[in-house]
mmCIF file of C-alpha atoms in Angstrom:
data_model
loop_
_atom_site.group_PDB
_atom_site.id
_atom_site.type_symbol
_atom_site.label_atom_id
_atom_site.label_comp_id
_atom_site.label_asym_id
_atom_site.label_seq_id
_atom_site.Cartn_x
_atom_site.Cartn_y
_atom_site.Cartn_z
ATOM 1 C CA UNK A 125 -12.305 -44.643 80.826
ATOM 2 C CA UNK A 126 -10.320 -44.674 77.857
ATOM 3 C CA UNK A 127 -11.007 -42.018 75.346
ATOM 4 C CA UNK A 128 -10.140 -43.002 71.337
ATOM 5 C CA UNK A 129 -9.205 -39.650 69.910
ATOM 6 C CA UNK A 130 -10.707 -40.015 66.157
ATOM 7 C CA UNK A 131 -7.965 -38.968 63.528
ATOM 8 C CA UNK A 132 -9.172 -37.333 60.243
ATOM 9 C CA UNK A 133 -7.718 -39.497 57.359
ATOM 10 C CA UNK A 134 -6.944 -36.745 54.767
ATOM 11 C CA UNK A 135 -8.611 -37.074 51.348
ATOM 12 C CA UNK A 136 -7.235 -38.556 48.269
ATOM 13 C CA UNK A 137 -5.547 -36.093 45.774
ATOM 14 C CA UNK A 138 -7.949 -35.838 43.246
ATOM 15 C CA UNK A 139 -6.872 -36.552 39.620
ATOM 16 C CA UNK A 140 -6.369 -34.053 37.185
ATOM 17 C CA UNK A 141 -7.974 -35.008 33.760
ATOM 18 C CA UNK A 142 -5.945 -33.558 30.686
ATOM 19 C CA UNK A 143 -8.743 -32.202 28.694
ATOM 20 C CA UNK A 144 -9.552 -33.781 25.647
ATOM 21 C CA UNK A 145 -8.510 -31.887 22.511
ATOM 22 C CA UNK A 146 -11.457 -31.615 19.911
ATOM 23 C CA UNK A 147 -10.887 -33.446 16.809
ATOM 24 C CA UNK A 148 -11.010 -31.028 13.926
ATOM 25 C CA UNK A 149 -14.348 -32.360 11.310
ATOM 26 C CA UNK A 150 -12.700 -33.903 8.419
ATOM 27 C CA UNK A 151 -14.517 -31.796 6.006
ATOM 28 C CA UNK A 152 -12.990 -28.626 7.626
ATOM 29 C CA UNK A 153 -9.510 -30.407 7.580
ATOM 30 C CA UNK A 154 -9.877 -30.832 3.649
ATOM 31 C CA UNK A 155 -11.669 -27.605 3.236
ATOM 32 C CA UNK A 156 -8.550 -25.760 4.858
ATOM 33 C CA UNK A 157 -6.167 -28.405 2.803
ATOM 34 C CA UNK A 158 -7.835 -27.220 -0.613
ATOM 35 C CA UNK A 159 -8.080 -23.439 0.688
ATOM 36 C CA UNK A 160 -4.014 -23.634 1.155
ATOM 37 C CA UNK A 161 -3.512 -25.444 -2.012
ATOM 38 C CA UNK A 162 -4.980 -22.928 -4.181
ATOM 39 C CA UNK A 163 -3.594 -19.752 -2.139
ATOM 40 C CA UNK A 164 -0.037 -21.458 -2.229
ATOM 41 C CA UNK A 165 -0.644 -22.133 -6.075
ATOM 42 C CA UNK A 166 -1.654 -18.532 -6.494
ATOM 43 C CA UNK A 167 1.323 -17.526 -4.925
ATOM 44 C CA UNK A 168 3.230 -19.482 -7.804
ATOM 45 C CA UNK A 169 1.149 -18.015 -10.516
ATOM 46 C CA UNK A 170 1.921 -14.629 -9.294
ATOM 47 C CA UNK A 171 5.624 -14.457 -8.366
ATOM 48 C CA UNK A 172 6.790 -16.441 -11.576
ATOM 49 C CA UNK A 173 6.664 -13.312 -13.831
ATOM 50 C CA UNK A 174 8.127 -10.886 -11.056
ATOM 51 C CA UNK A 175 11.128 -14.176 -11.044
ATOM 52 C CA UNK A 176 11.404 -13.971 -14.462
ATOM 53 C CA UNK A 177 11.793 -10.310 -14.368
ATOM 54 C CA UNK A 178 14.703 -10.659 -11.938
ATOM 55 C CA UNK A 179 16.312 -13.483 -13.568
ATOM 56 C CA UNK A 180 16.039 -11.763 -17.156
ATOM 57 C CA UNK A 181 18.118 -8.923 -15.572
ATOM 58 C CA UNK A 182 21.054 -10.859 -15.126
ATOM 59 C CA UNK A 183 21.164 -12.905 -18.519
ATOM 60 C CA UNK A 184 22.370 -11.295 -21.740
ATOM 61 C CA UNK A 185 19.178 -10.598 -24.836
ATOM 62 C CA UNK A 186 20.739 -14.310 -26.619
ATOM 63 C CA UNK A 187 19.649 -15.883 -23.140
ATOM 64 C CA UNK A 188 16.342 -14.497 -22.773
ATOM 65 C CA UNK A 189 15.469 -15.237 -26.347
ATOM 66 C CA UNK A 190 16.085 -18.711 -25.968
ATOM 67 C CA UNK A 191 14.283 -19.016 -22.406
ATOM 68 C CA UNK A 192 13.757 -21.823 -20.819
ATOM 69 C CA UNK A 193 14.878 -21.278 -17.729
ATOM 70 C CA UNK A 194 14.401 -19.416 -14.882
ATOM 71 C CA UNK A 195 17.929 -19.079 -13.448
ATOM 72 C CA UNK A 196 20.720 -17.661 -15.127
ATOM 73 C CA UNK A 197 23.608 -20.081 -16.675
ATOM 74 C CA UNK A 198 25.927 -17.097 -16.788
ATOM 75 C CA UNK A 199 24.723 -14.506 -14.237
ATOM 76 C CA UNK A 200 26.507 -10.705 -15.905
ATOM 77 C CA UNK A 201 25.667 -7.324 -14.040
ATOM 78 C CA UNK A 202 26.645 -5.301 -17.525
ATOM 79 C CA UNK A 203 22.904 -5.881 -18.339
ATOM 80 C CA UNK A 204 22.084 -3.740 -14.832
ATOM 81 C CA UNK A 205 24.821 -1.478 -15.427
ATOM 82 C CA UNK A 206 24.350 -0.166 -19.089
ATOM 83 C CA UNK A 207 20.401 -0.147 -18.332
ATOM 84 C CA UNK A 208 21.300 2.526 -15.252
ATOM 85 C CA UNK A 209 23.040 4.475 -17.709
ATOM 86 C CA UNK A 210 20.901 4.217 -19.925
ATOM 87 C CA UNK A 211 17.983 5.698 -17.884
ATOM 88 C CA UNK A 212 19.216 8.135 -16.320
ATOM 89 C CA UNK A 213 17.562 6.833 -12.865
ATOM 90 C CA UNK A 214 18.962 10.113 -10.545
ATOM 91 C CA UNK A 215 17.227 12.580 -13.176
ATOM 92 C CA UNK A 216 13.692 10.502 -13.267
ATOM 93 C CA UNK A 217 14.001 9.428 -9.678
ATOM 94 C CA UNK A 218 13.791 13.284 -8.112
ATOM 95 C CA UNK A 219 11.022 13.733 -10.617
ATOM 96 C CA UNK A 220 9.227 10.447 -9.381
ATOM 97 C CA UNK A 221 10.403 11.266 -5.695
ATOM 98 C CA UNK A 222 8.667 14.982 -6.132
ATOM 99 C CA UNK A 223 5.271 13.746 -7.319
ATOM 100 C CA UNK A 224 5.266 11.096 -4.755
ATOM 101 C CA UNK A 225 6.452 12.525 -1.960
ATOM 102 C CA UNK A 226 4.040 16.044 -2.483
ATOM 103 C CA UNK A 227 0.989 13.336 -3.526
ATOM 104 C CA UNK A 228 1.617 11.892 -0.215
ATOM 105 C CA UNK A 229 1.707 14.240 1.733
ATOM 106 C CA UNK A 230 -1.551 16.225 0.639
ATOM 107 C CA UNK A 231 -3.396 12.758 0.783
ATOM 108 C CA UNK A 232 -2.208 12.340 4.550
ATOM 109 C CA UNK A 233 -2.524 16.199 5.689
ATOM 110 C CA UNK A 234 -6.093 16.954 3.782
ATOM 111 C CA UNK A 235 -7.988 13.269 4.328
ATOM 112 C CA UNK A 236 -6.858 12.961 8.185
ATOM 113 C CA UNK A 237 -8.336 16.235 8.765
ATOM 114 C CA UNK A 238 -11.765 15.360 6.139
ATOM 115 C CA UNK A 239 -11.605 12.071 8.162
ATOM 116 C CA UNK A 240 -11.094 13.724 11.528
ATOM 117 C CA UNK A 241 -14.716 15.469 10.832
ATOM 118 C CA UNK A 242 -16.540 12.593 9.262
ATOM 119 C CA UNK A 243 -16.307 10.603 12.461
ATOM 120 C CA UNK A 244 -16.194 13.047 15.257
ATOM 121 C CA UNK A 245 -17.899 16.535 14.238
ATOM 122 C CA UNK A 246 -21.280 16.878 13.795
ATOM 123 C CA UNK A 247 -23.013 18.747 10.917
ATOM 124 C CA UNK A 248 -25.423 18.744 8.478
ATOM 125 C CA UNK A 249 -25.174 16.191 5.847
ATOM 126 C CA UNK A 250 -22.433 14.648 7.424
ATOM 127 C CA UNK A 251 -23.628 11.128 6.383
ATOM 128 C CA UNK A 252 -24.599 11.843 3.098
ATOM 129 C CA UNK A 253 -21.278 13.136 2.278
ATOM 130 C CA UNK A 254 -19.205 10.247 3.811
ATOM 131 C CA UNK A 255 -21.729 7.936 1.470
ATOM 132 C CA UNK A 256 -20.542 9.834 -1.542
ATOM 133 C CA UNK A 257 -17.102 9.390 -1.378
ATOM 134 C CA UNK A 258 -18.317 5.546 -0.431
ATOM 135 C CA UNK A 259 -19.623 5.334 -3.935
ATOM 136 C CA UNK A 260 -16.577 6.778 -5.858
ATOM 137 C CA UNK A 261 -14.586 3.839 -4.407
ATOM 138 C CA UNK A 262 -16.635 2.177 -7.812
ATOM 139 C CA UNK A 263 -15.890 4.981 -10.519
ATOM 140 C CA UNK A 264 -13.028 3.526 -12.691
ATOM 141 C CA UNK A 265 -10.485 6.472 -12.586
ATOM 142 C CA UNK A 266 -9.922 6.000 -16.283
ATOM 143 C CA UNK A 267 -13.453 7.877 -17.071
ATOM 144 C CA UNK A 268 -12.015 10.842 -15.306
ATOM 145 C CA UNK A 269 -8.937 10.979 -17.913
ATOM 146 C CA UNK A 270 -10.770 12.679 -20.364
ATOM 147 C CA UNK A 271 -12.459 15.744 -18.111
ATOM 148 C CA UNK A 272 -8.973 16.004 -16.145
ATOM 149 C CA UNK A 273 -6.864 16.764 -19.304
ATOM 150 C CA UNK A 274 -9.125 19.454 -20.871
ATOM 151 C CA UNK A 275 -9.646 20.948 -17.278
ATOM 152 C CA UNK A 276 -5.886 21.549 -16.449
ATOM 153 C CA UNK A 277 -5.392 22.531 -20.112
ATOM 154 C CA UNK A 278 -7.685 25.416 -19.245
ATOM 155 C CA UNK A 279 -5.681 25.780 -16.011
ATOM 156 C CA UNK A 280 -2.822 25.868 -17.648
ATOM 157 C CA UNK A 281 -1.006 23.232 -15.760
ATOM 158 C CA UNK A 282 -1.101 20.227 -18.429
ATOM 159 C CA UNK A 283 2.356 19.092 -18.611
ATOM 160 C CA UNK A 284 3.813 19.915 -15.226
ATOM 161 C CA UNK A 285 4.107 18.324 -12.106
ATOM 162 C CA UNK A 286 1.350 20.145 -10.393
ATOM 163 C CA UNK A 287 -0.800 18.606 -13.089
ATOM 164 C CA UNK A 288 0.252 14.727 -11.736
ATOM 165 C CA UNK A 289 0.204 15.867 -8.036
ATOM 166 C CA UNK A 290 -3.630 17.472 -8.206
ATOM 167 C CA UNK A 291 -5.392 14.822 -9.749
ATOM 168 C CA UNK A 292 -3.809 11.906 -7.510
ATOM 169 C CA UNK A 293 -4.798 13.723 -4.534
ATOM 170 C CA UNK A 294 -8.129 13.928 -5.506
ATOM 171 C CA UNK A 295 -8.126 9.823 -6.517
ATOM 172 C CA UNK A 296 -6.661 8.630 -3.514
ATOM 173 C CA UNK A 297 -9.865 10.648 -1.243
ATOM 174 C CA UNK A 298 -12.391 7.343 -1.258
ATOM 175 C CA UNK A 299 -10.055 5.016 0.341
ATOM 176 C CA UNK A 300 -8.202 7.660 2.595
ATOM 177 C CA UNK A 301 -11.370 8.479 3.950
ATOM 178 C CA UNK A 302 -12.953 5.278 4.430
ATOM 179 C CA UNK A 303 -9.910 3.759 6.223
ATOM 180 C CA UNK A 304 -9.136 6.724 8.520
ATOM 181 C CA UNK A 305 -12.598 7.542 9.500
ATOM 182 C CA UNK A 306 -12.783 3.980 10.410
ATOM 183 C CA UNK A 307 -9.668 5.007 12.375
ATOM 184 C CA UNK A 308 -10.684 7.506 14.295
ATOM 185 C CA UNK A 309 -13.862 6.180 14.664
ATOM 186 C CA UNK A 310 -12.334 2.937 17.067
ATOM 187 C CA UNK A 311 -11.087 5.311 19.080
ATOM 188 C CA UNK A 312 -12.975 5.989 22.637
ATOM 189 C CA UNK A 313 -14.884 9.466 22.917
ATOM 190 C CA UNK A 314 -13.629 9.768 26.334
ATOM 191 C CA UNK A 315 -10.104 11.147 25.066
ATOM 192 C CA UNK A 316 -11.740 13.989 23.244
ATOM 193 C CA UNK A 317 -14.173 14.700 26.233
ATOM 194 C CA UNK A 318 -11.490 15.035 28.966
ATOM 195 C CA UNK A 319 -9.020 17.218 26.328
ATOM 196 C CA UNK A 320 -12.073 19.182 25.983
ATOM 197 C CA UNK A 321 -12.309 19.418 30.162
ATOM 198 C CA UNK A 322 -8.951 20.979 29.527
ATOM 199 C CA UNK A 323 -9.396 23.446 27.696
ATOM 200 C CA UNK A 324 -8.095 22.003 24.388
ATOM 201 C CA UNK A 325 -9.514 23.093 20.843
ATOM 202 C CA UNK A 326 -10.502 20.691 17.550
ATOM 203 C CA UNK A 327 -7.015 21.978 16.121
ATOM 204 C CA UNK A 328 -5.298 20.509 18.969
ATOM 205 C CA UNK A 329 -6.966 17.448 19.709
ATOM 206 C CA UNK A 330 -6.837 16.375 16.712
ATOM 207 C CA UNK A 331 -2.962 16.636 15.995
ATOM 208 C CA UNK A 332 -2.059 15.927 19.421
ATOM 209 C CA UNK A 333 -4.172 12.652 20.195
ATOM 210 C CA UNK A 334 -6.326 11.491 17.305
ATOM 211 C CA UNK A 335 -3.276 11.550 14.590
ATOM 212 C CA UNK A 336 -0.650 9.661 16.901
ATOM 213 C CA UNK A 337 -2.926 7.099 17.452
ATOM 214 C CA UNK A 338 -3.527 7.110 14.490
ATOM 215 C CA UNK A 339 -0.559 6.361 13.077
ATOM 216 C CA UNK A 340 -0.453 2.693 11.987
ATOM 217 C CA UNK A 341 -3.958 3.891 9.638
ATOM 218 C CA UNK A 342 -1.888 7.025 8.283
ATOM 219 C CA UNK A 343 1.205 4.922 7.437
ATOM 220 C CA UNK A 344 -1.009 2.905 5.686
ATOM 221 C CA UNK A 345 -2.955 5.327 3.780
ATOM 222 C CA UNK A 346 0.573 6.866 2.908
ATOM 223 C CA UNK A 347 1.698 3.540 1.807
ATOM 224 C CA UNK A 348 -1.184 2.887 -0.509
ATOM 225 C CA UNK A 349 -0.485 6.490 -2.080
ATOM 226 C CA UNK A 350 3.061 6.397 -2.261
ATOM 227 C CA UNK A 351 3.135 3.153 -4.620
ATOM 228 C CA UNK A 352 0.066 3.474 -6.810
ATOM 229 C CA UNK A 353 1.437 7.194 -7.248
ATOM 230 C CA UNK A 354 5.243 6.052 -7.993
ATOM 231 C CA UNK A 355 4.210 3.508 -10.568
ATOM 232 C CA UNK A 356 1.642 5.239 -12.415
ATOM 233 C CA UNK A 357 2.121 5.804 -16.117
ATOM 234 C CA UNK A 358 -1.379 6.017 -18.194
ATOM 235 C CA UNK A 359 -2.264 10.082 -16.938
ATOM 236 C CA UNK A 360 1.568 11.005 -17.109
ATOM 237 C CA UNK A 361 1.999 9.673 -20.249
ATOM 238 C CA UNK A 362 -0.735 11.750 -21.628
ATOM 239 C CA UNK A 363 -0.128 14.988 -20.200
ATOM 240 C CA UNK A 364 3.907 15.141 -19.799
ATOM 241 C CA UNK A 365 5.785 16.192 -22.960
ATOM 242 C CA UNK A 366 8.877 17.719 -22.005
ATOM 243 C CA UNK A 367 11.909 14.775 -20.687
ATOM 244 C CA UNK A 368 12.796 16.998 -18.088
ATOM 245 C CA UNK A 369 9.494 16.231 -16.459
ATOM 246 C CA UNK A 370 9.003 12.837 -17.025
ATOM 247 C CA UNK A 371 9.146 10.290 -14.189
ATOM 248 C CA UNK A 372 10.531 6.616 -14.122
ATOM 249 C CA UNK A 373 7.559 5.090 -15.771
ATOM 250 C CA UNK A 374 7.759 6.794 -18.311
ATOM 251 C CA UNK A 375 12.140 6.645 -18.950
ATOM 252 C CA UNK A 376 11.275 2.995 -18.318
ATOM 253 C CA UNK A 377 9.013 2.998 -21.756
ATOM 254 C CA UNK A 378 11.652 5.140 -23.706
ATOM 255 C CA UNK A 379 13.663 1.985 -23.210
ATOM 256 C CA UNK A 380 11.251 -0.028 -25.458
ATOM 257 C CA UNK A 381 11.107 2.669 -28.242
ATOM 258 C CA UNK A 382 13.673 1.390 -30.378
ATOM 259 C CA UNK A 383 13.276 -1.351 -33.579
ATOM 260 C CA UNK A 384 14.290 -4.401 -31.937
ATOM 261 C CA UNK A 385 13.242 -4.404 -27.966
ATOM 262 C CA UNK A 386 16.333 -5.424 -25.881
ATOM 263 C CA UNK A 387 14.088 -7.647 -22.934
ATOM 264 C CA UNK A 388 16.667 -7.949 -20.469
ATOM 265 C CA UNK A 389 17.481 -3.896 -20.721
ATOM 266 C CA UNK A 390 13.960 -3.794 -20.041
ATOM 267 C CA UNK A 391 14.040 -6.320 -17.121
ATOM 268 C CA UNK A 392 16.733 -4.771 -15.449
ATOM 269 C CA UNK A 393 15.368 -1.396 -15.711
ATOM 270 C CA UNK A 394 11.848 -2.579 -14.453
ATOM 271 C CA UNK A 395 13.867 -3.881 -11.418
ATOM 272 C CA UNK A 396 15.340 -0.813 -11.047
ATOM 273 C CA UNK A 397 11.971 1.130 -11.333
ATOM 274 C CA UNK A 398 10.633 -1.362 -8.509
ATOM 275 C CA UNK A 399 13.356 -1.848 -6.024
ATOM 276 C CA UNK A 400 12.863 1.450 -3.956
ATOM 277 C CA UNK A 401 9.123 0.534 -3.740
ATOM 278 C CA UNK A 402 10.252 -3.104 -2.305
ATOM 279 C CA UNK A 403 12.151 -1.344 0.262
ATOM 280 C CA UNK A 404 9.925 0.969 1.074
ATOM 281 C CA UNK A 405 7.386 -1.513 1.657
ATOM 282 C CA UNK A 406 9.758 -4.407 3.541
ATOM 283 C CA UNK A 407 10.384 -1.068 6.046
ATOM 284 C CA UNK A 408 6.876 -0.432 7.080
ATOM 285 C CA UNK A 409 4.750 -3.614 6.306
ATOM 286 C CA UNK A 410 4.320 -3.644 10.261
ATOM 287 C CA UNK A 411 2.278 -0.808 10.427
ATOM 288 C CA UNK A 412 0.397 -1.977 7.189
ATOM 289 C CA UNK A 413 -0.778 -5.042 8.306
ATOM 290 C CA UNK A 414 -1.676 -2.893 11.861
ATOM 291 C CA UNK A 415 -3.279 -0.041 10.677
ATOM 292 C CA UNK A 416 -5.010 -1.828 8.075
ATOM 293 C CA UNK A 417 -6.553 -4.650 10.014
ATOM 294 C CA UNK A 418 -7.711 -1.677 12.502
ATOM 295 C CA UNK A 419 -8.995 0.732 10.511
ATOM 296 C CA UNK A 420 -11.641 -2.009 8.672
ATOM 297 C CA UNK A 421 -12.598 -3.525 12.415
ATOM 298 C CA UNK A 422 -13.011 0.032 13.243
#
């Protein structure tokens, strides 16, 4: 008897299908084209006067008057040169550096801790104080100019440094608050619960876990301090009177004072008064953009 051993023919390899890639609508192909047209013409729109403002720094006052063009036909750095004697940028820049820097640094160390209690403590009114400062984020600080001057006239700080620092401090609180509660909020209650398990205080969980990872939200806070504070002119030109307290804003205007306004000495100085604020961004626009985009998804 003969016995026909059956043989399993193996299956055909299937085929793989490259999945189809979804057309993208029309409409949302010329919504997006019109969307980059008008960013990439705002772009234009505002860079051309921060251009011109470079370019005028490197053309003599004949060359500016006549205009015309945006880059120089005889590029000179004696227009830089004479405008940094001229303004005396060491003497202004420590002044500008001082108000800064101290602004800074009470916006970070007194709104991290405000911030700190907004979104992890619990206490009465605790929600209708974090609304208030909510609402000052629409108060135009120029209403406050007014009540600020006669108060640290009675204080008898009007004029000095102290009299700058104070009043920033207390500007900067609706944003600083919002972002870094925000902040602290994203993070997970389970790091505070277990530091409590070990024995660890408010004090110390909050500089020792909350604040470092925190840190992208603080840089930015201390970033949107530090510039708004270096380039401000309208309260320090009210209240400072004495040149040995005045800060680069306000050198930068004595540079206009005279009869006949020399534009590229005024250009060039403006580039001066800008450049450390340029670097200062270029060196920590990675935490910005980080600590920004977490703090508002927090």
């Amino acid at each position: 008897m003969t016995t026909v051993t059956d043989r399993t023919v193996p299956d055909a390899p299937a085929v793989q299908r490259t999945p189809r890639r979804r057309r993208t609508p029309a409409k949302v192909v010329v919504a997006r084209s019109v969307v980059a047209v008008l960013l990439a013409g705002y772009a234009v729109v505002s860079l051309y006067p921060f251009l011109w403002m470079v370019s005028a720094a490197f053309k003599t006052q004949q060359e500016v008057i006549q205009g015309g063009h945006l880059i120089p036909h005889d590029p000179t750095l004696s227009t830089l040169v004479d405008t940094w004697a001229q303004l005396h940028f060491f003497d202004y820049f420590l002044n500008s550096l001082k108000v800064t820097g101290l602004t800074t640094l009470g916006v970070v160390v007194v709104y991290s801790a405000a911030s700190y209690a907004f979104a992890v403590l619990r206490f009465p009114g605790r929600q209708a104080f974090f609304r208030l400062f909510l609402v000052l984020l629409f108060v135009p600080g120029v209403v406050t100019l007014l009540p600020i001057v006669l108060l640290e006239n009675q204080m008898g700080i009007l004029g000095t440094h102290l009299g700058l620092i104070l009043p920033f401090v207390n500007g900067t609180a609706p944003l600083s608050i919002l972002l870094l509660t925000n902040s602290f909020r994203s993070l997970p209650d389970e790091l505070r619960d277990a530091a409590r398990v070990d024995g660890a205080g408010e004090l110390r969980i909050f500089t020792r876990i909350y604040l470092p990872l925190a840190r992208p939200a603080l840089i930015t806070v201390a970033l949107l301090t530090a510039i708004p504070t270096w380039n401000e002119y309208l309260l320090s030109r009210v209240s400072l009177n004495d040149p040995a307290t005045f800060t680069l804003p306000i050198a930068l205007q004595q540079l206009q004072s005279s009869n006949v306004v020399q534009y590229n000495q005024l250009m060039a100085g403006a580039l001066i008064v800008v450049i450390p604020v340029i670097i200062l961004f270029l060196a920590t626009q990675r935490y910005f953009v980080n600590g920004l985009a977490g703090a508002v998804k927090g």
